[in-house]
mmCIF file of C-alpha atoms in Angstrom:
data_model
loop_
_atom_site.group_PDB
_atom_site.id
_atom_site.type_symbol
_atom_site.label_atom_id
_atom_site.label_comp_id
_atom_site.label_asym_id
_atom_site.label_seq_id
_atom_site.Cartn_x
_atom_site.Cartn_y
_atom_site.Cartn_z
ATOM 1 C CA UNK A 861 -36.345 -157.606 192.276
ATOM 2 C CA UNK A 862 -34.264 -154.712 190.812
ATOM 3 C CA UNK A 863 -34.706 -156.692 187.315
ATOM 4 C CA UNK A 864 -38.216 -157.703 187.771
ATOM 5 C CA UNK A 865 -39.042 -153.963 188.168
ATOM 6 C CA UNK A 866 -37.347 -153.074 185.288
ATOM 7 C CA UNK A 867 -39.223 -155.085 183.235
ATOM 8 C CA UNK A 868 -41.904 -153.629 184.340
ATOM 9 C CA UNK A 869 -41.388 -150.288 184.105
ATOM 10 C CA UNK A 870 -40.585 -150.614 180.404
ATOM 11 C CA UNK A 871 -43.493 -152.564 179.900
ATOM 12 C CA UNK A 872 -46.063 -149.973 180.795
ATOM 13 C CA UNK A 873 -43.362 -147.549 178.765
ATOM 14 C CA UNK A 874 -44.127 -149.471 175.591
ATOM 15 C CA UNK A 875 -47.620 -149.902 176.230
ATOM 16 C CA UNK A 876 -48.590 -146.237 177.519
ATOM 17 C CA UNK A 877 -45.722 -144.041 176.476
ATOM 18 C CA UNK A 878 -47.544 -142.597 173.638
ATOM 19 C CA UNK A 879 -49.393 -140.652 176.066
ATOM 20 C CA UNK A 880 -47.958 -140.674 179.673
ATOM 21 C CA UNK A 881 -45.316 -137.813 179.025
ATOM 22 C CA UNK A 882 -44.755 -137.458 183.015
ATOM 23 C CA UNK A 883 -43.344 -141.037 184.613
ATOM 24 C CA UNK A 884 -42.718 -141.322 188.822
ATOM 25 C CA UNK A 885 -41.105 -144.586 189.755
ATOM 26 C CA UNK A 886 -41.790 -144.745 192.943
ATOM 27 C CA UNK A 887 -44.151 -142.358 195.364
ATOM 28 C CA UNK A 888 -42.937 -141.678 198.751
ATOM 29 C CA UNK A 889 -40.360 -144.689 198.637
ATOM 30 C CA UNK A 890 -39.004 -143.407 202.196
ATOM 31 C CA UNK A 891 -42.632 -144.171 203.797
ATOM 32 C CA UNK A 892 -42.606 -147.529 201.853
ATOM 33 C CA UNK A 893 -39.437 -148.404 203.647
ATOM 34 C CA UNK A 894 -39.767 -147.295 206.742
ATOM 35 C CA UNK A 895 -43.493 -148.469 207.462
ATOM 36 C CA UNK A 896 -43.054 -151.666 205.676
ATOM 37 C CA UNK A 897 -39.602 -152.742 206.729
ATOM 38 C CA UNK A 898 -38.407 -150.919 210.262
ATOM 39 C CA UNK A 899 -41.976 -150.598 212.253
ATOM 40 C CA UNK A 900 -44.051 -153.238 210.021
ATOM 41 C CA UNK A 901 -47.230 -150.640 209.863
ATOM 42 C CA UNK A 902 -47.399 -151.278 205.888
ATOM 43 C CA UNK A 903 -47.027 -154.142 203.366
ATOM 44 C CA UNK A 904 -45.448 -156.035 203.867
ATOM 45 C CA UNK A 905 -45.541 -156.023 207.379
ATOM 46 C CA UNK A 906 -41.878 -157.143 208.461
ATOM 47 C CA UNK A 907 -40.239 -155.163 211.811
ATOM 48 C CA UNK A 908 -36.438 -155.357 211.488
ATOM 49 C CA UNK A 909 -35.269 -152.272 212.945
ATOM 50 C CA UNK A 910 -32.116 -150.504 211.814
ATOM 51 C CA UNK A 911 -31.412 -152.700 209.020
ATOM 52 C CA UNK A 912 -34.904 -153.307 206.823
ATOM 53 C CA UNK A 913 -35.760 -150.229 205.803
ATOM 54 C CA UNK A 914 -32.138 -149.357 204.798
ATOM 55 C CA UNK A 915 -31.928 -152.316 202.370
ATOM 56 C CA UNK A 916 -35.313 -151.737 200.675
ATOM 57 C CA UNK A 917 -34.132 -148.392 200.199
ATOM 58 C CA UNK A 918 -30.877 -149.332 198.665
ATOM 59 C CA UNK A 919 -32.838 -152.010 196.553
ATOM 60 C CA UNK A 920 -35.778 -148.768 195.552
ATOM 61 C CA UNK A 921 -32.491 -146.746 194.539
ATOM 62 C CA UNK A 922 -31.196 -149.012 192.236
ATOM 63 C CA UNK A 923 -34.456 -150.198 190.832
ATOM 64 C CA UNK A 924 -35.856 -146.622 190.085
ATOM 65 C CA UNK A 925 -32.005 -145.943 188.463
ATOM 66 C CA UNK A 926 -32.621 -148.832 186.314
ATOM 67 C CA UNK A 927 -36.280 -147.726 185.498
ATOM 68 C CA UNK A 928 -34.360 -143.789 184.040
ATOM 69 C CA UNK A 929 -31.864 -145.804 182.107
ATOM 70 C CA UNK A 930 -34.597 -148.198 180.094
ATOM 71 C CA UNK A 931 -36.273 -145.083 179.408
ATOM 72 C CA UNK A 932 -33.671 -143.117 178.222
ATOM 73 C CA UNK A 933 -32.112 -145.438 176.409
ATOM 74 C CA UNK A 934 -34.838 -147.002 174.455
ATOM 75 C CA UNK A 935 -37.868 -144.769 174.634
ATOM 76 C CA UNK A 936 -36.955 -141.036 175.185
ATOM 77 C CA UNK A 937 -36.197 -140.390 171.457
ATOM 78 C CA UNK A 938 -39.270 -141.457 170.507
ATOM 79 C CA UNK A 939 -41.773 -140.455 173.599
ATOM 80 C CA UNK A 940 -40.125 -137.395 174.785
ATOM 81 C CA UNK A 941 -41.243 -137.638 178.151
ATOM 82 C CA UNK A 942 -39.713 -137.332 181.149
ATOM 83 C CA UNK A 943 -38.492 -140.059 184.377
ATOM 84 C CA UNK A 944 -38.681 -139.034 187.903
ATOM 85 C CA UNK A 945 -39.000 -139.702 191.298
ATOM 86 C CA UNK A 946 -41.561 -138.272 194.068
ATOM 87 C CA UNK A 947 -40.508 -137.721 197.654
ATOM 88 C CA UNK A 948 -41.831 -137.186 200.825
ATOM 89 C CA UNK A 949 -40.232 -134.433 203.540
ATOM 90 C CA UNK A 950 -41.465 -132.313 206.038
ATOM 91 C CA UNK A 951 -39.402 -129.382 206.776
ATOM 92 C CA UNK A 952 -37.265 -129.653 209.839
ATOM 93 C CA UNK A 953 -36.749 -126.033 211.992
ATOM 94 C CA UNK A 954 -34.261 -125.651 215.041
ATOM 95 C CA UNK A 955 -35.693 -125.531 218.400
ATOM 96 C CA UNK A 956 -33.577 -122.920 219.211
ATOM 97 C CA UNK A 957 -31.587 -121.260 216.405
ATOM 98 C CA UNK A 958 -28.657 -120.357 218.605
ATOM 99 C CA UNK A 959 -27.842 -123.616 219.280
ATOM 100 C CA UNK A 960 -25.746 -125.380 217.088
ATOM 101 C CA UNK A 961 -26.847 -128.718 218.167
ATOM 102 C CA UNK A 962 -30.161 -127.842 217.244
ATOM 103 C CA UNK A 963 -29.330 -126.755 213.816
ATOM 104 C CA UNK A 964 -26.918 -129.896 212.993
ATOM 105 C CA UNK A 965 -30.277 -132.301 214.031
ATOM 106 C CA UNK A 966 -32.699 -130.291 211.719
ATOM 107 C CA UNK A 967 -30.499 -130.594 208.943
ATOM 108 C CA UNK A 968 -29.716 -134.296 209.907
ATOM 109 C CA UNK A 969 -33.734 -134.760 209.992
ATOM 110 C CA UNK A 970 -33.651 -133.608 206.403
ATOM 111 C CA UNK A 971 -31.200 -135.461 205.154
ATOM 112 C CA UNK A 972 -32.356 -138.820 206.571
ATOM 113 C CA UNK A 973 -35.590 -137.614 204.702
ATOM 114 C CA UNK A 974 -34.829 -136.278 201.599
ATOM 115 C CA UNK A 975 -31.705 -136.792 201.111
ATOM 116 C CA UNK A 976 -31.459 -140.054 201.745
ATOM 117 C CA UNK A 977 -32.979 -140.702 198.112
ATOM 118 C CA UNK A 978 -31.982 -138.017 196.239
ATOM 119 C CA UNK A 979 -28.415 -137.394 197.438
ATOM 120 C CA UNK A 980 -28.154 -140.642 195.722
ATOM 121 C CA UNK A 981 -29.954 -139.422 192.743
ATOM 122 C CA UNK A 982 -28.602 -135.765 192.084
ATOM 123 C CA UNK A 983 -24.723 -136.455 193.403
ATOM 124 C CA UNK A 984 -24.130 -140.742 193.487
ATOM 125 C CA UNK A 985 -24.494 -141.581 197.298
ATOM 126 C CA UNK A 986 -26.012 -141.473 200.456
ATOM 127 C CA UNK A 987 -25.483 -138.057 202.528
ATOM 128 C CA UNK A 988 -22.095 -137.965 204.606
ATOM 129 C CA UNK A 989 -24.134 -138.132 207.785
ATOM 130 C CA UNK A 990 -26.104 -140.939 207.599
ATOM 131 C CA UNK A 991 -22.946 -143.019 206.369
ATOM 132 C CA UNK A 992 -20.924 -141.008 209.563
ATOM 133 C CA UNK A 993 -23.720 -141.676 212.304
ATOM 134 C CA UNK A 994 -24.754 -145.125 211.355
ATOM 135 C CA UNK A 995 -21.231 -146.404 210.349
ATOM 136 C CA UNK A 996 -20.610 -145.320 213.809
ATOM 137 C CA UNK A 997 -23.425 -146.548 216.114
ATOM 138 C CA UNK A 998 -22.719 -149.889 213.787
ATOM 139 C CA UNK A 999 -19.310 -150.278 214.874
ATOM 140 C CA UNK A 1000 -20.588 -149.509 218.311
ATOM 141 C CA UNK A 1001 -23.291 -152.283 218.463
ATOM 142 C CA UNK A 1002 -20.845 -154.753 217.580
ATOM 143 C CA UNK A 1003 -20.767 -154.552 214.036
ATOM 144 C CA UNK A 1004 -18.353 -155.147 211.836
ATOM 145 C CA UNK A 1005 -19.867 -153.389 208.692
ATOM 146 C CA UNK A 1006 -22.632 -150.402 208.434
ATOM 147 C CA UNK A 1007 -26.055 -151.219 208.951
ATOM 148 C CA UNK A 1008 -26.063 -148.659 205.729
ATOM 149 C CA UNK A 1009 -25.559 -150.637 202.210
ATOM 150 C CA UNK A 1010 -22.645 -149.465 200.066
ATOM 151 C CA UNK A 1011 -22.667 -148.475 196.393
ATOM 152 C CA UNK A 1012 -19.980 -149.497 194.790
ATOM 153 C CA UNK A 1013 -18.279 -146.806 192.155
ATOM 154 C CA UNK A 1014 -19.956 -147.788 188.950
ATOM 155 C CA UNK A 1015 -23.680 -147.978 190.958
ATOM 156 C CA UNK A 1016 -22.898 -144.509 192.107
ATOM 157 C CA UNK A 1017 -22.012 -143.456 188.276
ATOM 158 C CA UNK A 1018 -25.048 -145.133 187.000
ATOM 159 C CA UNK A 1019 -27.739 -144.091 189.664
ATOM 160 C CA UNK A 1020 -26.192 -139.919 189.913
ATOM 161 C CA UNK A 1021 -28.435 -138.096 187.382
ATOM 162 C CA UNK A 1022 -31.086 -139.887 187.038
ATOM 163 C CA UNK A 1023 -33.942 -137.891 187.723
ATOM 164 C CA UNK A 1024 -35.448 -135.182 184.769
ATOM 165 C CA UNK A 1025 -37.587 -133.500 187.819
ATOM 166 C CA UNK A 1026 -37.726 -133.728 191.572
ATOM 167 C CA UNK A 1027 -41.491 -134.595 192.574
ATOM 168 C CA UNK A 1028 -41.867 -133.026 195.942
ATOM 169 C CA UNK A 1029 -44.428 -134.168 198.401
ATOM 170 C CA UNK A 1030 -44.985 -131.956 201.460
ATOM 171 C CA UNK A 1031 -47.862 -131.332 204.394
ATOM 172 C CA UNK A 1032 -46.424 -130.198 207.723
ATOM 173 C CA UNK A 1033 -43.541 -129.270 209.362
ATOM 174 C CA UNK A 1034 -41.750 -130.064 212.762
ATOM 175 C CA UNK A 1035 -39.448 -128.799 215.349
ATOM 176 C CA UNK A 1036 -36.132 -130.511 215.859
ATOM 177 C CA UNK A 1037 -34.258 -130.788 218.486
ATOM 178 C CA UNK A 1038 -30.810 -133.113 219.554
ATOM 179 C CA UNK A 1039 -31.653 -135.901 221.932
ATOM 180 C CA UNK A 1040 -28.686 -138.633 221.763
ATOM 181 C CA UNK A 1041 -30.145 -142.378 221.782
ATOM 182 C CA UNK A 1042 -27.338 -144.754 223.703
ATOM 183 C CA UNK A 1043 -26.528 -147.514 221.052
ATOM 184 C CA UNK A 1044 -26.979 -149.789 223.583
ATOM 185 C CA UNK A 1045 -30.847 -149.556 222.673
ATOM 186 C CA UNK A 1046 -30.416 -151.140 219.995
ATOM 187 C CA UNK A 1047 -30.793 -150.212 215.945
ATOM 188 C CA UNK A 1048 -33.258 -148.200 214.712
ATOM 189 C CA UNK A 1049 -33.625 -145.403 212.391
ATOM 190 C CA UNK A 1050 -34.958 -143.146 215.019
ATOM 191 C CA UNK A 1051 -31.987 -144.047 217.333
ATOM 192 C CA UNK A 1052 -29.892 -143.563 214.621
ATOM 193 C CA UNK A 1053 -31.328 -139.962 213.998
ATOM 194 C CA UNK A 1054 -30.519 -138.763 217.464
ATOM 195 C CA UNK A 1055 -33.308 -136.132 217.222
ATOM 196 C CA UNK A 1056 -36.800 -135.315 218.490
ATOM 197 C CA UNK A 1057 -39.692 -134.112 216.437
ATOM 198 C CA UNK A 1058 -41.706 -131.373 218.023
ATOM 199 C CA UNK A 1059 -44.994 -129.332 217.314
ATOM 200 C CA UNK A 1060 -46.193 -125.806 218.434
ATOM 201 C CA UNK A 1061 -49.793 -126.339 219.981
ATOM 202 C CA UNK A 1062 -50.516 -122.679 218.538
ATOM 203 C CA UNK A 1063 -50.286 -124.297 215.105
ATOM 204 C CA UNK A 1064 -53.909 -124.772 213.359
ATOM 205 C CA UNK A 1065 -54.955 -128.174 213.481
ATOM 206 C CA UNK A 1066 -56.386 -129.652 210.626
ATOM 207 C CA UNK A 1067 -57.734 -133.153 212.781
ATOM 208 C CA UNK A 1068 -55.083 -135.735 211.799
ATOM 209 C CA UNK A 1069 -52.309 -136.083 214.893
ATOM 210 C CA UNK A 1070 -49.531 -135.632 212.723
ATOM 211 C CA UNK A 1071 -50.827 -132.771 210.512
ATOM 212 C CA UNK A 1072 -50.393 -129.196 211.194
ATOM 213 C CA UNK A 1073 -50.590 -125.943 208.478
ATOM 214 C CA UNK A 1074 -47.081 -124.173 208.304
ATOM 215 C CA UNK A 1075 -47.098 -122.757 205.450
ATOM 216 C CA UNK A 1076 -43.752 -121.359 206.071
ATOM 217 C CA UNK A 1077 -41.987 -124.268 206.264
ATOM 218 C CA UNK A 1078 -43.466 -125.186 202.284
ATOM 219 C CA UNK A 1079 -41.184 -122.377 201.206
ATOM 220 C CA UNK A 1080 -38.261 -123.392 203.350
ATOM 221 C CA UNK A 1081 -38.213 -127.224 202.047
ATOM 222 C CA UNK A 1082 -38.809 -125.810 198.334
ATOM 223 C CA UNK A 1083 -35.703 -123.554 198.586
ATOM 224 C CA UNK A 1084 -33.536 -126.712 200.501
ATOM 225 C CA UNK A 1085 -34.378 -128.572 197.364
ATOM 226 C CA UNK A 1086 -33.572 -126.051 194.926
ATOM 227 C CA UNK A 1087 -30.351 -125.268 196.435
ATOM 228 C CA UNK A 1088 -29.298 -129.210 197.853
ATOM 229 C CA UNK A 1089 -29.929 -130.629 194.296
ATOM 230 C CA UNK A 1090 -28.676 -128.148 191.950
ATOM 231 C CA UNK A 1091 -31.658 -125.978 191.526
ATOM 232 C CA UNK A 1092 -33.656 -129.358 189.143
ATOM 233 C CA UNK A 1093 -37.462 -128.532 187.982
ATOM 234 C CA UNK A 1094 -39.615 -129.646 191.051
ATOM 235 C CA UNK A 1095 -42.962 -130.770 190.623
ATOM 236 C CA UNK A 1096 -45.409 -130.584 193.713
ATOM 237 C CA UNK A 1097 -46.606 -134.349 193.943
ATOM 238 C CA UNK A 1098 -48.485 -134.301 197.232
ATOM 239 C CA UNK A 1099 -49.714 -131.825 199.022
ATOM 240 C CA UNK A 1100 -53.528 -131.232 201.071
ATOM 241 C CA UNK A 1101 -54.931 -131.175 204.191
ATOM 242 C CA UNK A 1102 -57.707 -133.413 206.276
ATOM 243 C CA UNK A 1103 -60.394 -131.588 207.971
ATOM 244 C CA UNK A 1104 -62.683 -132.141 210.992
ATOM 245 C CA UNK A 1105 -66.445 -131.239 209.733
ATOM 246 C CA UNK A 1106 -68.859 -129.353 211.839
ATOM 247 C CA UNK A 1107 -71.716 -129.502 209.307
ATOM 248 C CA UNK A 1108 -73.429 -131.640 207.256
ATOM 249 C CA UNK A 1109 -73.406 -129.473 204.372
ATOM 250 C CA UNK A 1110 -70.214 -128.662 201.873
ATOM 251 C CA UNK A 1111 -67.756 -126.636 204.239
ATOM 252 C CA UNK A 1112 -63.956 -126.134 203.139
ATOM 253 C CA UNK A 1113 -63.346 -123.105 204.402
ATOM 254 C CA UNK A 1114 -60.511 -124.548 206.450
ATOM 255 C CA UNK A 1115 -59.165 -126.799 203.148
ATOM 256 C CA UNK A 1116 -59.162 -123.503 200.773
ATOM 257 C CA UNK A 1117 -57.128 -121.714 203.633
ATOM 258 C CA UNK A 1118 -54.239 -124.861 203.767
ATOM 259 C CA UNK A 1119 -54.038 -124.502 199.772
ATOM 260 C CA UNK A 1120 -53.943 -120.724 199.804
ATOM 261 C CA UNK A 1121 -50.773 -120.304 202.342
ATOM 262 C CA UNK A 1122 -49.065 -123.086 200.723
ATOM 263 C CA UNK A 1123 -49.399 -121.794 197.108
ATOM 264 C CA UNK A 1124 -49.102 -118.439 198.220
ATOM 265 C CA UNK A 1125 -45.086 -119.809 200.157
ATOM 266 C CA UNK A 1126 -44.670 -121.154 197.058
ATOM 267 C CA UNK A 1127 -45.145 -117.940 194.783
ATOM 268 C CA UNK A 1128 -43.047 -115.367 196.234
ATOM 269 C CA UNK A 1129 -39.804 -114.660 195.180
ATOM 270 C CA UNK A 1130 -37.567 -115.603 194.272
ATOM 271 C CA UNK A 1131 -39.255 -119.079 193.584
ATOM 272 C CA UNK A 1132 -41.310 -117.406 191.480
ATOM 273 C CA UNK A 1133 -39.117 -117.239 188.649
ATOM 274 C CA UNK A 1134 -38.599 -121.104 188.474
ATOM 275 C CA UNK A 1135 -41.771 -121.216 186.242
ATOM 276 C CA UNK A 1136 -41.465 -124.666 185.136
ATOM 277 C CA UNK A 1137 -42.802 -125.286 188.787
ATOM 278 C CA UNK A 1138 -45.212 -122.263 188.907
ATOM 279 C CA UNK A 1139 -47.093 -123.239 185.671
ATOM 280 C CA UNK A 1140 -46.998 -126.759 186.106
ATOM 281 C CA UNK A 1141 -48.352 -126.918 189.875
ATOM 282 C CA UNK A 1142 -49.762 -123.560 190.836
ATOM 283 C CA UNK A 1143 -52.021 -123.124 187.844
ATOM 284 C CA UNK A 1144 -53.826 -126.274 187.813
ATOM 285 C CA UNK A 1145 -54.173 -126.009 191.683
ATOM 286 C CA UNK A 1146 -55.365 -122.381 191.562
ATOM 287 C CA UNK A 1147 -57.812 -123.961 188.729
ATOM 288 C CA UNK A 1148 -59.324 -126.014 190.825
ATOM 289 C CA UNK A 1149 -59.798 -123.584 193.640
ATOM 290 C CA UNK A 1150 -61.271 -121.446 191.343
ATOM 291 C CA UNK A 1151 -64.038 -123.898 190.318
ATOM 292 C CA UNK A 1152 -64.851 -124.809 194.187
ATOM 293 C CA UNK A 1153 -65.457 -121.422 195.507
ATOM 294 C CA UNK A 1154 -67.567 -120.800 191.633
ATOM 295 C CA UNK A 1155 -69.592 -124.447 192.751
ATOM 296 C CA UNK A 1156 -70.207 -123.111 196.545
ATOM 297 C CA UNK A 1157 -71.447 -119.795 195.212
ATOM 298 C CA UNK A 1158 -74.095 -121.422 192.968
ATOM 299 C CA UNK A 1159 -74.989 -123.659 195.717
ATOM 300 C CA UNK A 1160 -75.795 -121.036 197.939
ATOM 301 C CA UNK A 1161 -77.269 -119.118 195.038
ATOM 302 C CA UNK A 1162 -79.824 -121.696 194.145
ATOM 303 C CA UNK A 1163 -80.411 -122.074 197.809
ATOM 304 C CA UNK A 1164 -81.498 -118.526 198.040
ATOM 305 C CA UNK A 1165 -83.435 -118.422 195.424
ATOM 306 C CA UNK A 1166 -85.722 -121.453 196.387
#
């Protein structure tokens, strides 16, 4: 499959690289996994906890590796675009900050997030902790090898660096908390976690179960990545909010207010001065808000005036 993607990726770079300057390999390959290979919610619809999800992963890794290399060694001198990949994280905060338990499962909740795709791609292999915690609770279930794959040293030298941006995709945030699953339950990636994901009820509500505004927590994930990955230019892939409608007639007050204290997170300082990502995202975005509130004023204009 690695090869067959290949091939396709540098098909559609022949065929559209004279104008696509911006290539993603995959979108939200950590959603792709997880729903299509541990709980069976997505294509293709297969439930083998613990050990699915981790092998498509290993499998998206490679192939999106193999994708950057095709591209940079036969088109990039003559396109001059650029390969990346987009990911999907929400931030991760402490219950409680004085607890060091607490802190060790947020930042374990990120890295089985984010991390575990672009550790891979920014320094050659999966985050110490996953290999640590499910090495372990493999050995423990009567394993005699990780339910995690294993790169071998010239994967990890041909899949490190192999990203010319970091496409970010972010909505919500959660609390995190330590909660330790027995082994004994059996694999699974939330077992293997050991963590609990939390919400404040004071936080707005936008009408979808598992999306709340914290803007806060935009800024926070941002900075991770900035700092994590060796500070790479991050593109804002996915980001937007659903809304519960109390009228029949165009009403986005609540929408414009998501986009506002996100962008707003994501222009103070000092993020601010990575302008690659503040041009690129923010403008367009702001843009678009711009011609919204301009269409709603007219509306309401005309309206008045008939």
């Amino acid at each position: 499959m690695i090869s067959y993607f290949g091939d396709y990726a540098n098909l559609c770079f022949e065929a559209f690289g004279d104008r696509v300057k911006h290539w993603i390999t995959f979108s939200d390959p950590r959603t792709m996994a997880e729903k299509g290979y541990e709980t069976g919610r997505h294509a293709p619809g297969l439930q083998l906890p613990g050990t699915g999800l981790y092998k498509a992963a290993h499998h998206i890794i490679k192939a999106h590796a193999q994708a950057w290399h095709s591209y940079n060694r036969t088109w990039r001198g003559k396109q001059r675009g650029l390969v990346g990949i987009s990911l999907n994280c929400d931030w991760g905060e402490p219950v409680d900050m004085s607890s060091p338990k607490d802190i060790e499962a947020a930042e374990r909740y990120l890295q089985f997030c984010l991390g575990w795709f672009a550790n891979p791609i920014y320094a050659g292999d999966y985050p110490q902790v996953m290999k640590d915690r499910i090495g372990k609770k493999s050995a423990e279930q009567g394993l005699d090898m990780s339910r995690l794959p294993v790169f071998s040293l010239q994967e990890k030298s041909y899949i490190k660096g192999t990203s010319d941006f970091l496409g970010l995709g972010h909505f919500t945030t959660r609390y995190i908390t330590e909660r330790k699953y027995p082994s004994r339950q059996g694999p699974s990636y939330q077992n293997d976690r050991d963590l609990v994901e939390l919400v404040d009820p004071n936080w707005p509500d936008p009408g979808s179960k598992w999306l709340y505004s914290v803007p806060w927590g935009f800024r926070r994930l941002l900075h991770f990545a900035q700092t994590q990955y060796g500070n790479p230019p991050i593109y804002v892939t996915e980001n937007g909010a659903s809304q519960i409608l109390h009228c029949m007639q165009l009403c986005d007050e609540w929408r414009i207010q998501y986009l506002k204290g996100y962008i707003n997170e994501m222009l103070k300082e000092p993020l601010l001065s990575h302008m690659q990502m503040v041009t690129e995202i923010v403008v367009p975005t702001v843009c678009t808000l711009c011609v919204l509130i301009s269409a709603v004023l007219l509306m309401l204009l005309l309206r008045s005036q008939s």
